[in-house]
CSV table of C-alpha atoms and ligand atoms in Angstrom, one decimal:
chain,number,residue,atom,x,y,z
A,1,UNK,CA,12.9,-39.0,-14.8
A,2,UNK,CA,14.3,-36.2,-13.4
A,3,UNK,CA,16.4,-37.5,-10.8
A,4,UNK,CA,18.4,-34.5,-10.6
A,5,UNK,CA,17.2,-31.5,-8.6
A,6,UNK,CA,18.6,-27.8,-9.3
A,7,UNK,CA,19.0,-26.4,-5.9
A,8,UNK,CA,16.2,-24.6,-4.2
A,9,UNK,CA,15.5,-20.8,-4.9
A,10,UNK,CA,14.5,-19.4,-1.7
A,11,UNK,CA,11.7,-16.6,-1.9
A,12,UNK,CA,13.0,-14.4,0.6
A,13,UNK,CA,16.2,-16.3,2.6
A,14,UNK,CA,18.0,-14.7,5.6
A,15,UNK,CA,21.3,-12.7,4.4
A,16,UNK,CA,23.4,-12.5,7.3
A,17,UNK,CA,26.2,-9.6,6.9
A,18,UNK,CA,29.2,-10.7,8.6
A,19,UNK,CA,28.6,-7.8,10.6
A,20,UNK,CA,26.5,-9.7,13.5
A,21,UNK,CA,29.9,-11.6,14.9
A,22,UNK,CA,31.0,-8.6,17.1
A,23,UNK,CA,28.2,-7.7,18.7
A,24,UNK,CA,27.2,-11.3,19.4
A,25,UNK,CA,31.0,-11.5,20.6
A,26,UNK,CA,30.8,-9.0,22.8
A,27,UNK,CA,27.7,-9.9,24.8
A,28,UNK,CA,29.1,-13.4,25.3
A,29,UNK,CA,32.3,-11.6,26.2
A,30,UNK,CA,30.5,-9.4,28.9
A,31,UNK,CA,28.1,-12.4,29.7
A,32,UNK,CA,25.4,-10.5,29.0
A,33,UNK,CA,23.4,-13.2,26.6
A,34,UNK,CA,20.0,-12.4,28.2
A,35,UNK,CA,16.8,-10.4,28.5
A,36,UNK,CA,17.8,-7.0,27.5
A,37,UNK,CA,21.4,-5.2,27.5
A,38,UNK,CA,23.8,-2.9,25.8
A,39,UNK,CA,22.7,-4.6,22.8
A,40,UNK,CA,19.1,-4.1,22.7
A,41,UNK,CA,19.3,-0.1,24.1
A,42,UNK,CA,21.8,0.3,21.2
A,43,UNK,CA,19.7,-1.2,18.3
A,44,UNK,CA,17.0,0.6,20.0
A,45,UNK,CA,18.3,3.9,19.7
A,46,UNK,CA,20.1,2.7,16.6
A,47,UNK,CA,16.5,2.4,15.2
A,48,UNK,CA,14.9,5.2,16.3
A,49,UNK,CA,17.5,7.7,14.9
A,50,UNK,CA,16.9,6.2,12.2
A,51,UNK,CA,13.8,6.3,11.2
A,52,UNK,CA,13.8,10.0,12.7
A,53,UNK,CA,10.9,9.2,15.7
A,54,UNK,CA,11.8,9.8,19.3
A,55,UNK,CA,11.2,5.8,20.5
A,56,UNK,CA,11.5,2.4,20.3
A,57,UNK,CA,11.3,-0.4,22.2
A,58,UNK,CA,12.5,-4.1,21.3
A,59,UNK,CA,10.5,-6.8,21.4
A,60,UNK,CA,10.4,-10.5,20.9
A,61,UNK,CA,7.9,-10.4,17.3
A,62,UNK,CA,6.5,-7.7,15.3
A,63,UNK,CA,3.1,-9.7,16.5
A,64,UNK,CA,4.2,-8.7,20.1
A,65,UNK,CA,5.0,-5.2,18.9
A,66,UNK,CA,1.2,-5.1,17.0
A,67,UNK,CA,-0.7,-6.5,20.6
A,68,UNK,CA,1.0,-3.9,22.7
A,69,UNK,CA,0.5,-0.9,20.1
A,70,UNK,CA,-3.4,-2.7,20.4
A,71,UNK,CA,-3.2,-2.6,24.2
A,72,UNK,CA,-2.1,0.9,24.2
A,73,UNK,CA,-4.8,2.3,22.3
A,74,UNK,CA,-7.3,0.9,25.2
A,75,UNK,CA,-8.7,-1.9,22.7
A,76,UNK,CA,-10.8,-4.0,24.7
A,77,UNK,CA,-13.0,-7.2,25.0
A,78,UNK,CA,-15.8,-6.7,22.9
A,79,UNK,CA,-14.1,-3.2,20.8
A,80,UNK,CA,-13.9,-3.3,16.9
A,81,UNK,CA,-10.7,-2.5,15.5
A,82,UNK,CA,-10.1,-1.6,11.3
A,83,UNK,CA,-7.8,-3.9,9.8
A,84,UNK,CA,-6.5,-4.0,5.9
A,85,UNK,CA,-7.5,-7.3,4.6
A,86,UNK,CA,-4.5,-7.5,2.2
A,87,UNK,CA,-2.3,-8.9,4.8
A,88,UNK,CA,-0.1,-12.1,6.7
A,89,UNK,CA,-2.6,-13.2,9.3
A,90,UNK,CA,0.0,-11.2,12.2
A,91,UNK,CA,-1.4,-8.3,11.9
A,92,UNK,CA,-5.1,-9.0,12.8
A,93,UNK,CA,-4.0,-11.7,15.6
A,94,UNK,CA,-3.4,-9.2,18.5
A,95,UNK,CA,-7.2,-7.8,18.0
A,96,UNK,CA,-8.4,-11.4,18.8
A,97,UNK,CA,-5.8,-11.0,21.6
A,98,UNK,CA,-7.5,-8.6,23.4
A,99,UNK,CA,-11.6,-10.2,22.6
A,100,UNK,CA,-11.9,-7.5,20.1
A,101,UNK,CA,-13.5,-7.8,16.8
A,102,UNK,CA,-11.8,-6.9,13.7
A,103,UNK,CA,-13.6,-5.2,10.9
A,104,UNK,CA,-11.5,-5.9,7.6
A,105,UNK,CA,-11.0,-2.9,4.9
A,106,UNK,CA,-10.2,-3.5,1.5
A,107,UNK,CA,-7.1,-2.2,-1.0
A,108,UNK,CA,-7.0,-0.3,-3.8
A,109,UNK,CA,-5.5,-1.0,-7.0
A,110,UNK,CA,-2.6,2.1,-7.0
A,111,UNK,CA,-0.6,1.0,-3.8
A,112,UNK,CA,-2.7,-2.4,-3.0
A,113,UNK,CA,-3.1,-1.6,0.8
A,114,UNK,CA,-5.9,0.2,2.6
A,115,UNK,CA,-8.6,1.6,0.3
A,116,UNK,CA,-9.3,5.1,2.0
A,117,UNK,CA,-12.8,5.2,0.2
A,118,UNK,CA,-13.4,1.9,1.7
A,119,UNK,CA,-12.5,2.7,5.0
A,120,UNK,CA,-14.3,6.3,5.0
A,121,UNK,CA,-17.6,4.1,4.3
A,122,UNK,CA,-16.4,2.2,7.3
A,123,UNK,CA,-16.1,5.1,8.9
A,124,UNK,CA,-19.5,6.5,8.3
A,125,UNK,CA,-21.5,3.2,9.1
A,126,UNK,CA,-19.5,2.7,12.6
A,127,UNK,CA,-20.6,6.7,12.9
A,128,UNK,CA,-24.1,5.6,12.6
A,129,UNK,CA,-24.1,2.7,14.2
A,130,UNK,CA,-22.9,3.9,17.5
A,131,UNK,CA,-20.0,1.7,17.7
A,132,UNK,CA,-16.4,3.4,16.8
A,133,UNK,CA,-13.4,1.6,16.0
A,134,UNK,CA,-10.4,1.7,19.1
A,135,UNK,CA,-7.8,1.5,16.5
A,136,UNK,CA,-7.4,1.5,12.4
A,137,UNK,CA,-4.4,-1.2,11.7
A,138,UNK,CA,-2.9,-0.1,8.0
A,139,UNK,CA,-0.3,-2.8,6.3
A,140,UNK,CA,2.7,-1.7,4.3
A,141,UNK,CA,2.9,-4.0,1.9
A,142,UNK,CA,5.9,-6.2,0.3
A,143,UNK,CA,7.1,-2.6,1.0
A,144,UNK,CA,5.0,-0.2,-0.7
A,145,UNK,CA,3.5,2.3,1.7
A,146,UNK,CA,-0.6,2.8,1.8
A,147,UNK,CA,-1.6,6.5,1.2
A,148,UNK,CA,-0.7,7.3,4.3
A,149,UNK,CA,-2.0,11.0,3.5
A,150,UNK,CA,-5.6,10.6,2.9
A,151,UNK,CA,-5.5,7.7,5.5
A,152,UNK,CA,-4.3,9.5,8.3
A,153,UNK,CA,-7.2,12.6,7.2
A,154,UNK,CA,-9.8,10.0,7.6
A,155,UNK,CA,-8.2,8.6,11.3
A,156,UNK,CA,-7.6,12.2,12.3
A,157,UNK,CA,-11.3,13.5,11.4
A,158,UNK,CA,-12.7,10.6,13.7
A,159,UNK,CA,-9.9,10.8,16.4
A,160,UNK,CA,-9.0,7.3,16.2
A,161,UNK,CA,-5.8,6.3,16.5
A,162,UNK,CA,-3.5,4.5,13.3
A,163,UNK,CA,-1.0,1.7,14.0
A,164,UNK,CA,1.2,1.3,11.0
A,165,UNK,CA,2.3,-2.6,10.3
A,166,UNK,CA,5.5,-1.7,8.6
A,167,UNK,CA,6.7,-4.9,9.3
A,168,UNK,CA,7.8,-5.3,5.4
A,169,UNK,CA,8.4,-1.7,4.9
A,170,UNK,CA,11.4,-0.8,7.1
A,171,UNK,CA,13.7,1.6,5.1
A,172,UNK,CA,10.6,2.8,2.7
A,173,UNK,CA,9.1,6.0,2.4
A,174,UNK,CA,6.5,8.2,2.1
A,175,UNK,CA,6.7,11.7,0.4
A,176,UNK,CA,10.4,11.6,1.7
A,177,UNK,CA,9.2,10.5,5.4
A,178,UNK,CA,10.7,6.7,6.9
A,179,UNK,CA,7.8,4.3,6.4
A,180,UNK,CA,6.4,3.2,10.1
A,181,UNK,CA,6.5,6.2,11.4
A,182,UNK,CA,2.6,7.8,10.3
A,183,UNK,CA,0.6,6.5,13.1
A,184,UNK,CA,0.4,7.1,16.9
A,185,UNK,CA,2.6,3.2,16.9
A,186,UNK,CA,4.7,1.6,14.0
A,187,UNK,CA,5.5,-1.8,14.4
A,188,UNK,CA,8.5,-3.3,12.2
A,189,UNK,CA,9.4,-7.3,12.0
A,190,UNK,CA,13.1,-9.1,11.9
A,191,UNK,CA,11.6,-12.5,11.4
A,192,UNK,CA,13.6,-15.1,9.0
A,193,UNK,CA,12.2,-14.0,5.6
A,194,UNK,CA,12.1,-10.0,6.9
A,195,UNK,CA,14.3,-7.3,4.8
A,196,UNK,CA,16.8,-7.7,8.0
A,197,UNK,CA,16.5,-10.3,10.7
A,198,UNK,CA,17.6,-10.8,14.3
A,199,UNK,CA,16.0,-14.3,13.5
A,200,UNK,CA,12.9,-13.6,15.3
A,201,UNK,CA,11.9,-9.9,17.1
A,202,UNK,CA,10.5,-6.9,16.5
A,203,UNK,CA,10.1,-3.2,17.2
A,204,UNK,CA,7.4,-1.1,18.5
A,205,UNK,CA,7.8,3.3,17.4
A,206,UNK,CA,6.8,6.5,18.5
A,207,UNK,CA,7.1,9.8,19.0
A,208,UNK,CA,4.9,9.1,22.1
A,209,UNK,CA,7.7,8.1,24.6
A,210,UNK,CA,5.0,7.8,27.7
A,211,UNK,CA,3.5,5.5,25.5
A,212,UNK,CA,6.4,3.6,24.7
A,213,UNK,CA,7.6,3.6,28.5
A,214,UNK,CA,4.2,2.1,29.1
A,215,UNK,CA,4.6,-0.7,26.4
A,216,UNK,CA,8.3,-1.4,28.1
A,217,UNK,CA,6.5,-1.9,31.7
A,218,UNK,CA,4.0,-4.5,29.7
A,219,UNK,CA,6.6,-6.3,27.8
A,220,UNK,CA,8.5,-6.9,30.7
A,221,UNK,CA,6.1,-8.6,33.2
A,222,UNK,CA,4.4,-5.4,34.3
A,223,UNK,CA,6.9,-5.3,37.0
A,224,UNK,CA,6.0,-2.3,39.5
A,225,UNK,CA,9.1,-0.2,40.7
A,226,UNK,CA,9.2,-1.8,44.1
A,227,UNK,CA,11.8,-4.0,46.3
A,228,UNK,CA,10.0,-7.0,45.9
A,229,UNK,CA,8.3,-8.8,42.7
A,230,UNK,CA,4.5,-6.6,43.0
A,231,UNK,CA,2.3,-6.6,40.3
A,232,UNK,CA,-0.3,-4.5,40.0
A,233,UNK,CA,-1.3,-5.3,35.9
A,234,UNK,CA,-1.0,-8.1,34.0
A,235,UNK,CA,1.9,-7.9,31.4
A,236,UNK,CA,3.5,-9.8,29.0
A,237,UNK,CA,7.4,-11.6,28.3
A,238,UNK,CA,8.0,-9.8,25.4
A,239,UNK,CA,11.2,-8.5,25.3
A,240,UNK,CA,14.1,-9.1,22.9
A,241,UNK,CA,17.5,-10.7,24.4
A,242,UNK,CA,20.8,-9.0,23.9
A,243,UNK,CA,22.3,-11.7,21.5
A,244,UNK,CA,19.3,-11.6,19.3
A,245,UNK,CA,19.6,-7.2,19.3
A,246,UNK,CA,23.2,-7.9,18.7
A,247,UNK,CA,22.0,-10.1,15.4
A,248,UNK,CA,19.9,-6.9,14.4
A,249,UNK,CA,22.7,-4.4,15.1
A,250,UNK,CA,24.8,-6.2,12.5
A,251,UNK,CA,22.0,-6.6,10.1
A,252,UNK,CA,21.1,-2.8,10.5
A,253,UNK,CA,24.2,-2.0,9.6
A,254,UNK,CA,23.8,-2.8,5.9
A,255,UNK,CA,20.0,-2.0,5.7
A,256,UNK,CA,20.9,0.0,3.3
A,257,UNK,CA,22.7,-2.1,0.8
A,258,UNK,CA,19.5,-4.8,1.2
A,259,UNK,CA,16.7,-2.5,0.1
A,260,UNK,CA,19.4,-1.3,-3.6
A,261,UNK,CA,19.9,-5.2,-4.0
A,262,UNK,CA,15.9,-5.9,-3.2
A,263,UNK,CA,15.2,-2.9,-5.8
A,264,UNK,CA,17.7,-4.5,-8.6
A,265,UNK,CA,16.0,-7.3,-8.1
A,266,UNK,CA,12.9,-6.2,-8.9
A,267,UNK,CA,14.4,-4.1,-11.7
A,268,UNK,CA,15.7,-7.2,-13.2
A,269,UNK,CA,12.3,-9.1,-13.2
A,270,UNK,CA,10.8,-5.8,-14.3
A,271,UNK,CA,13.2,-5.3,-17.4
A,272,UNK,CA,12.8,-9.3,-18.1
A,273,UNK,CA,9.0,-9.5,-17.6
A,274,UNK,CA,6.9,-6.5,-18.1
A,275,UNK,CA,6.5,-6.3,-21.8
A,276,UNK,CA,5.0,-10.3,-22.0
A,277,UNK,CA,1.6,-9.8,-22.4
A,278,UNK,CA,-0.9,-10.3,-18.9
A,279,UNK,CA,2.2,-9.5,-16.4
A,280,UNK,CA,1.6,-6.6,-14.0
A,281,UNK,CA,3.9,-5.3,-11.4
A,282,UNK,CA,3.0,-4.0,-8.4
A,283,UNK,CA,2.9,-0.3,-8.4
A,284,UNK,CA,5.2,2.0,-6.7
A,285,UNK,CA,2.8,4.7,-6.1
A,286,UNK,CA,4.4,8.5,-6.7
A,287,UNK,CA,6.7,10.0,-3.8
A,288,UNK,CA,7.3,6.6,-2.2
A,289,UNK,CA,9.8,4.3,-2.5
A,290,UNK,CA,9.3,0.8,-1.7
A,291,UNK,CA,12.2,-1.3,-0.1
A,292,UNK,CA,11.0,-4.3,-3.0
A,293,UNK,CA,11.1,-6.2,0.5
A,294,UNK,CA,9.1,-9.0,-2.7
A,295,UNK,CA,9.1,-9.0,-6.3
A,296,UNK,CA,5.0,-9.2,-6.8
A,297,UNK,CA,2.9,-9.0,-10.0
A,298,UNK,CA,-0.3,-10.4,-11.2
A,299,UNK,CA,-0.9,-12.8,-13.8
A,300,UNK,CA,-3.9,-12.3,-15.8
A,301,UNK,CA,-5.2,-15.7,-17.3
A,302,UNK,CA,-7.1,-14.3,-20.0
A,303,UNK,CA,-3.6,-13.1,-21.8
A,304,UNK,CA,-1.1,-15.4,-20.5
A,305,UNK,CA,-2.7,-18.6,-21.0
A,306,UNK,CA,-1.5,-19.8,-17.5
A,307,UNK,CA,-3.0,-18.9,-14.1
A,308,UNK,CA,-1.1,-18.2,-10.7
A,309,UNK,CA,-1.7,-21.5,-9.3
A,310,UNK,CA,-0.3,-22.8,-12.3
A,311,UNK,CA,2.9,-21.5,-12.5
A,312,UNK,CA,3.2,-21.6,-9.2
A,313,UNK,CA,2.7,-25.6,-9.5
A,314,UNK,CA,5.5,-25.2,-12.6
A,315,UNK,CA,7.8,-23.3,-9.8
A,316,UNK,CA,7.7,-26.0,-7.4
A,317,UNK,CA,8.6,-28.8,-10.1
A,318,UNK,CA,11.5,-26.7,-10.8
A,319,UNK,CA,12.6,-26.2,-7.1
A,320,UNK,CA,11.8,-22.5,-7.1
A,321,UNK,CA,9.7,-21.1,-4.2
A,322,UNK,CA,7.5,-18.3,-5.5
A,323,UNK,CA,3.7,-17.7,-3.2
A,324,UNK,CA,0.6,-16.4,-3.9
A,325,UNK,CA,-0.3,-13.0,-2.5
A,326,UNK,CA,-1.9,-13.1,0.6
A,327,UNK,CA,-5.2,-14.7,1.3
A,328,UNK,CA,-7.4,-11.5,2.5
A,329,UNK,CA,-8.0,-12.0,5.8
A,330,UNK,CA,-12.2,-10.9,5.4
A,331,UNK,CA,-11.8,-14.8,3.4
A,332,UNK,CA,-10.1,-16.6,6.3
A,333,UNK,CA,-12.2,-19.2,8.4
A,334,UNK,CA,-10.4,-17.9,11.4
A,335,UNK,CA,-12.3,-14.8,10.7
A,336,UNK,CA,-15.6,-15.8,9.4
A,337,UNK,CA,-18.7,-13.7,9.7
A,338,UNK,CA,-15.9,-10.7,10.4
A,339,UNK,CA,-17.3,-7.4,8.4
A,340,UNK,CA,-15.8,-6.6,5.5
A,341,UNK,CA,-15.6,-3.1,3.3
A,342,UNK,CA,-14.6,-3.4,-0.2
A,343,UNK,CA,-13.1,-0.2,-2.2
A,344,UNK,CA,-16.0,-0.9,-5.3
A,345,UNK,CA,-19.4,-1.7,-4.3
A,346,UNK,CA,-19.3,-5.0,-6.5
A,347,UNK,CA,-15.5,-5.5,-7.0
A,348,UNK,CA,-13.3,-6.5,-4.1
A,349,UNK,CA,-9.5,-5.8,-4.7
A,350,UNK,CA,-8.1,-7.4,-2.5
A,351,UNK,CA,-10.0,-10.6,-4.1
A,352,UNK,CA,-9.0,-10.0,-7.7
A,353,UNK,CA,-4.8,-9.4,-6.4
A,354,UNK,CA,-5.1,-12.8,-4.4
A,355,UNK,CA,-6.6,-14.7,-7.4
A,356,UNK,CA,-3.9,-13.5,-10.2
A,357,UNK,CA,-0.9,-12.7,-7.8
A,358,UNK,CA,1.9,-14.2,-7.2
A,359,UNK,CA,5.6,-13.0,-5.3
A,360,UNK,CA,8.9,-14.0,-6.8
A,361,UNK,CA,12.1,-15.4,-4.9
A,362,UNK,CA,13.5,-12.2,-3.9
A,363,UNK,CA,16.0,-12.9,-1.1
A,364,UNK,CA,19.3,-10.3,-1.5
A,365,UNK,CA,21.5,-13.1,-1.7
A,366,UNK,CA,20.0,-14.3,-5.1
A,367,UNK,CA,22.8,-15.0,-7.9
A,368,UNK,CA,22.2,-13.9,-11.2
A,369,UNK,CA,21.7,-17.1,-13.0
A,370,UNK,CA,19.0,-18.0,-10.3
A,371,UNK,CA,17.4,-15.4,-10.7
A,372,UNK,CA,17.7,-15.8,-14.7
A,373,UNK,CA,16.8,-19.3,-14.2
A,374,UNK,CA,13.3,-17.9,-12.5
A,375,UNK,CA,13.1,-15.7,-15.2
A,376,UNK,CA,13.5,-18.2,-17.9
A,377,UNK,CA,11.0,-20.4,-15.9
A,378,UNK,CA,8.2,-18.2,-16.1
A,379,UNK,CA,8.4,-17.6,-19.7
A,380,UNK,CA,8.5,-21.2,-20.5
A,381,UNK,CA,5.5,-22.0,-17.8
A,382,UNK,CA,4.0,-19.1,-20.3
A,383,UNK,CA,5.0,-20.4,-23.8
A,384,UNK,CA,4.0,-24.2,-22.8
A,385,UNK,CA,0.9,-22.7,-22.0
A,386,UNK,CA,0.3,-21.0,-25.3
A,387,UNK,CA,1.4,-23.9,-27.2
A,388,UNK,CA,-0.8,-26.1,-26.0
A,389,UNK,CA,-4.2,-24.3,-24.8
A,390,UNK,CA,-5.4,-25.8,-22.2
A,391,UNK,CA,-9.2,-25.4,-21.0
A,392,UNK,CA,-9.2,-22.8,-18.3
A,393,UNK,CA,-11.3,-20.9,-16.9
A,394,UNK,CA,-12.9,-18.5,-19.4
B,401,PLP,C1,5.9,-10.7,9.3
B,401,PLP,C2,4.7,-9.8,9.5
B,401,PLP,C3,4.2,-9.6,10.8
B,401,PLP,C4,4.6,-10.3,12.0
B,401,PLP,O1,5.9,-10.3,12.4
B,401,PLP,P1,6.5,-11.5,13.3
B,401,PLP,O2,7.8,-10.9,13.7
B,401,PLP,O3,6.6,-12.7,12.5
B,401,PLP,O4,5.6,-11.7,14.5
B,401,PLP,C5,3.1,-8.7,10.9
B,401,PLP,N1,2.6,-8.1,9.8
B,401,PLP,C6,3.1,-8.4,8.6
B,401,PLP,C7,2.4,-7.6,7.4
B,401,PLP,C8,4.1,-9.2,8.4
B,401,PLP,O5,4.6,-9.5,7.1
């Protein structure tokens, strides 16, 4: 009996910095705890200098964030909206939001996000069918930006607008350009298990500062400048308080030092991993740099002996949190009879990374020996496996 449990491995815990106690301080000290304040127009700016687009507006989730950038775009009851498949269940919410459909798009194996093949044939079916999309939704995933170039050809050449879900990628890039800043909105996340964290919020980008001025009007009540509470629209509480932007001041602070400790990490695993037989890292595709928000990689059965599931099953016994990729969306029952484009005719990506992939504890604040200790776990789940074959699939 094993009576005695090593402590939990976390996949991606919250990291505070130290850093948060003087903002935090000061809005108590001011008594400005709540909704907006000096806070919240700092990290907003803060933010927006940042990531080099003209502005931002805090907000209370990155699913907030998503439904206004929806709202924005004019999507409407009975509208279709394009939606990666690959992808936490947040960023297709908002379409349902608004009574609009979502048609999901498939990945592709270099970046696993949006398959630009599969969303041209999108494309060129709504073209024929009379029915265009209102927006195109593209994830960033565990960090790794989707080819944003041939992406944003295909959005541009049907003049619909892209909303970039960066909500894992803040401090990524693309060909030397900030991650969430491609579309007409970016949205970014600081919930819990995020890169940084204000606990819960989000932010909504863009260079479109109307557009943003609009989404600050809806996150606020739709309050109309008068002397009096009038509304004339219906709007939304949505807004981020001033302790909470004070958490996300401090955390921005070392955004920095968070994405080289995510990248170690991975470069640990990597070093550690990639030569066992089956094991397959996701890609950092050329002239991006992913924040390694999650360690990920695929497990192929066939040569390891051991499937996801499995090791995932040997992970828990051990007290380490590792996850499976994320369910595609186009396979939800929430989203059931939802259209769905895959990137080969016959072979759905998406699919194949959800069956064999799996994401490693990854949280900044990992020590080394639990990080070895996952390490050393998967090669055992692996060896075990080998020793003793076991009738799997195949
Ligand atoms: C976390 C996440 C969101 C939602 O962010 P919340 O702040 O939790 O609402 C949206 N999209 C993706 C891809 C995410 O990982």
């Amino acid at each position: 009996m094993n009576q005695y449990k090593k402590e939990q491995i976390l996949l991606s815990p919250p990291h505070m910095s130290g850093h948060e106690w003087k903002y935090i301080q000061q809005a108590i000290e001011t008594n400005w705890i709540a909704p907006l304040g000096p806070n919240v127009d700092a990290f907003e700016n803060e933010m927006a200098s940042y990531l080099g687009v003209k502005d931002a507006l805090a907000v209370n989730s990155g699913t907030a964030a998503i439904h206004l950038a929806l709202s924005l775009c004019g999507v409407k009851k009975g509208d279709t909206v394009f939606c990666s498949t690959l992808t936490f269940v947040a960023s297709a919410n908002p379409i349902l939001y608004q009574g609009a459909e979502p048609v999901f798009i498939d990945s592709e194996p270099e970046t696993w996000n949006m398959s630009p093949e599969a969303l041209e044939k999108a494309f060129r079916e709504a073209v024929l069918s009379g029915k265009m999309p209102k927006a195109v939704i593209v994830v960033n995933l565990y960090g790794q930006s989707a080819k944003m170039e041939e992406i944003l050809t295909i959005c541009n050449q049907y003049n619909v607008p892209m909303v970039e879900d960066a909500a894992e990628s803040l401090g990524s890039e693309y060909k030397g350009k900030k991650s969430g800043t491609f579309g007409k909105f970016g949205i970014f996340s600081f919930n819990g298990n995020k890169i940084i964290t204000t606990s819960g919020g989000g932010m909504l980008v863009s260079n479109d500062t109307d557009a943003i001025q609009k989404a600050r009007f809806l996150a606020t009540q739709a309050k109309d400048s008068a002397p009096y509470y009038e509304h004339s629209k219906m709007g939304y509480n949505y807004r981020m308080s001033n302790i909470l932007a004070g958490i996300g001041r401090g955390q921005f602070e070392v955004l920095e030092d968070r994405i080289k400790a995510k990248r170690l990490i991975f470069l640990k695993y990597y070093k550690e991993l990639a030569n066992l037989p089956g094991i397959h890292f996701m890609p950092e595709l050329e002239d991006t740099l992913s924040n390694r928000w999650l360690t990920t990689l695929t497990i192929d059965d066939k040569l390891t002996g051991i499937t996801s599931s499995e090791i995932l099953k040997y992970f828990a016994n051990k007290n380490i949190e590792a996850r499976h990729v994320w369910k595609p969306l186009h396979l939800q029952p929430l989203f059931k009879g939802a259209k769905y484009y895959s990137h080969h005719e016959h072979q759905s990506i998406s699919e194949a990374l959800f069956m064999k992939g799996i994401c490693l504890p990854s949280g900044s604040n990992i020590a080394n020996q639990e990080q070895m200790r996952v390490i050393e776990s998967l090669k055992k789940a692996m060896t075990q496996k080998v020793e003793m074959p076991h009738p799997i699939s195949g």
